[in-house]
Amino acid sequence: MIPHKLTIRDFLSYADPDPIEFSGFDIACLTGENGAGKSAILDAITWALFGAARGCEGGQNQDRLIRDGCDEASVDFEFVLNGSTFRVVRRRARSGRSELRFLVAAGDDWTNLAAETLRETDTAITSLLRMDYKTFTASAFFVQGRAEDFLARMRPEERKEVFARLLDLGVYERLEENARGKARDAEVRRKEHARRAEELAQSAGDADAIEQAVSSARHAAAEARELVHRCSADVEARRTMLGELEKIDARLESERNALEEMQRGLAGLQKSIDERTAELASLDKLLAKTDEVRGTTAEMESLVGKEKDARTAQKAAFELEKQRTAAAGRIEAERKVIHARVSQTKRAITTARGELNDLTKRNKQLLRADEALENSKDPRPVIEETRRAAEEQRAAEARCVEQLASIERTQAELDERAALLVRGEGECPVCGGRLDAAHRQRVALEITEQLSELKRERQKARAVRDTARKEAERCMEELKRLDGVAREREQLIASRDTLRVRLERLPKLTEELVALESSLASDENSLARESFAEELRAEVVRLDTQIAATYDAAAHERLRNRMRDLEPYAELAGRIAEGSARRTAVQRELGELGERREQALAAAEDRRARVEEIAAQLTGLPEARSELEAAVGRQMLAAEQCSAADNDVARLTERLEAARKVADEAAAASRCERDAAAEHRRFQRLTQAFGRGGIPDLIIDNARPGLEDDANAILGRLTDYEMSVHFEMQREMKSGKAKETFDVLVSHEGGVRDYAMFSGGEAFRIAFAVRLALSKLLTNRAGARLETLVIDEGFGTQDPEGRERLVEAVGQARREFAKILVITHLDDLKDLFGAQIHVSKDAHRGSVVRVVER
């Protein structure tokens, strides 16, 4: 996994910084004062990938990650894995709402990989990376406060669990669980088949007796079907007669509904007549006020014209006021611009003076560095030759160790076979055949010969291993001396190159300082004399005079008050005009409504006569319905008898077929029982192979020597080869049994101590070596590549020599990792790691990130 781009919004101390582009460097130093927000960048990466960061590893306290005063935090993280570019976008609101997007680049677009739920998407990301948060931070992410988790804070069984995940042994846990489940299923099926075979044997019946009962039931069913046919014909005839009567009843209902509708229409007409009569009386009362209103109309018309002229003057004054406000705003904006420029120039002058003093002091340092480099030679060719020789000897030693482990496992198997042979059990421990006296003697002889051959192979492998170990130790001593020479030369070259680059800026810096001081004096003089924006100031005075001459607000208000006093009379005049026109229309509507009412009364009387005539035709409807119900009841009873007879035939036929098949089914159940028993035995053996003491433990035992070698190679360079580590995977208990563990033992000054007995710089160097070895193991295993190394602490606990060795170890790790990020606030380390990612704190914008590539 190689970081490509990180975008943070309102996360911890970050508000809206520029995205961090990781593609421009291989190794970089993340710098800044304590509390500036350096470690928050790593928290953003782990939170985006796993929804976990320091202080909220288990999903708790998520609101702490949201910047103070903000409602939502978001992190957008792009990374490259196995040649593809992936993107994870995670958001969290204070309301508890969370969002997670997971995408993969497809050309210029992105393809969605997210599942239906957030938890399923988290599982998809973990599956892609082949690790969870604990494995991630226990390997190549040296998160602040967590560097020693793997050694100091984890229990031995937790270390072994992380180690197993690094080796991708989870597949064997799943295989063991699947095998155990299949064994349980097979046993359940065996018991079910045995029960079924017994039940079938007890359920057999007399087939001849059942066949006679089937014949009798078929005769009864034929008679029942004939009765159903006769009842159905009677029901159909009575249903036809009833249908004719119901048609007449439907027509009667329609006529009654029409009569009711006519009566409702008559009531509506009478209501409309009453309403128009009342409206006519109201209009006559309103028209009596005509003379009272006529006198106020002329004054209102004059006031409307004057108010219109006043509104026009008001709009003109408003436009002038907007121009004055804009001019005053531009004057104040000009003042703020000059103030800001003065502050910025002062800061630039202070920075330039400090940098000028520093560069003047470094000239002599450059001369001394050039002189020292002329008198030294490059030891790297000899170092590479010696390192290859040491690696070849270590590889030879590792092959011998693996051969010895294989011999030990083979011997353990032979010892177990010999023990079985001594107990004299019924089966041969080699071939599984029957064990008699001659067979036992022949097998014992074979086991003895194999043990003798294993002893000779062990002696030979030990001799080769000891020779290779001694030669490797000699090479490592020489490497120790040469590495010291190389470190001194590389540090000298780095210091010289850094000084040259910085001193190139000296002439230009002097010119910049003179220009900045001249600009500052000009701006301060302009502010003191108020000599800026003179044209705008004159414009404000002119506009104030013009506004006062254009509009009189008090006179306009008096005019509006008089118009409000006359508004009731204007409204009454309008109502009188409308009422005069309306009175004629109401009189005409009253005449029309009277004529319609007379016509509706005559039509309703005709409809009532038709309803009485149709009702006389329906006197026999209730009797016809009762007779149909009785006929339907007889039909249903006959159908039930027919169905019962058919069911008897079907039931007896099924019993006859079942009796004939019982013997075949019982035999098949017995065969299935035997097959399930054999399957149960096979899956029990697979469960043992995939579980404790099986294949996973063999893989761990094979991987441990390589992990030790890698950790000791790094630790040797960090401690002058005064320390080495050894991993114990089993511990003998008081009972004599072996307990699964993962103990870390450290050889130091002739003795062996547990890691917990070390502290400070020594503890960090041990943790660094082990963690880097774990990262290398994770990097090299198939399917998962963690190609990024991050170190967020540790340099401050080291003395100068230990710090140099850590820097050298980080440089050598570039061969194993595509991207390395070192986080520190120490000034003497900032220029030793290529590019810089500088983090600073701003009072308004929060943490700010700036990438400086070299």
Coordinates of C-alpha atoms in Angstrom, one line a residue, residues 65 93 281 308 498 783:
L65 CA -11.9 13.6 15.7
A93 CA -21.1 14.1 11.7
A281 CA -82.1 44.0 0.2
K308 CA -46.4 59.5 -6.9
T498 CA 22.9 21.3 2.3
G783 CA -1.1 -11.2 -1.6

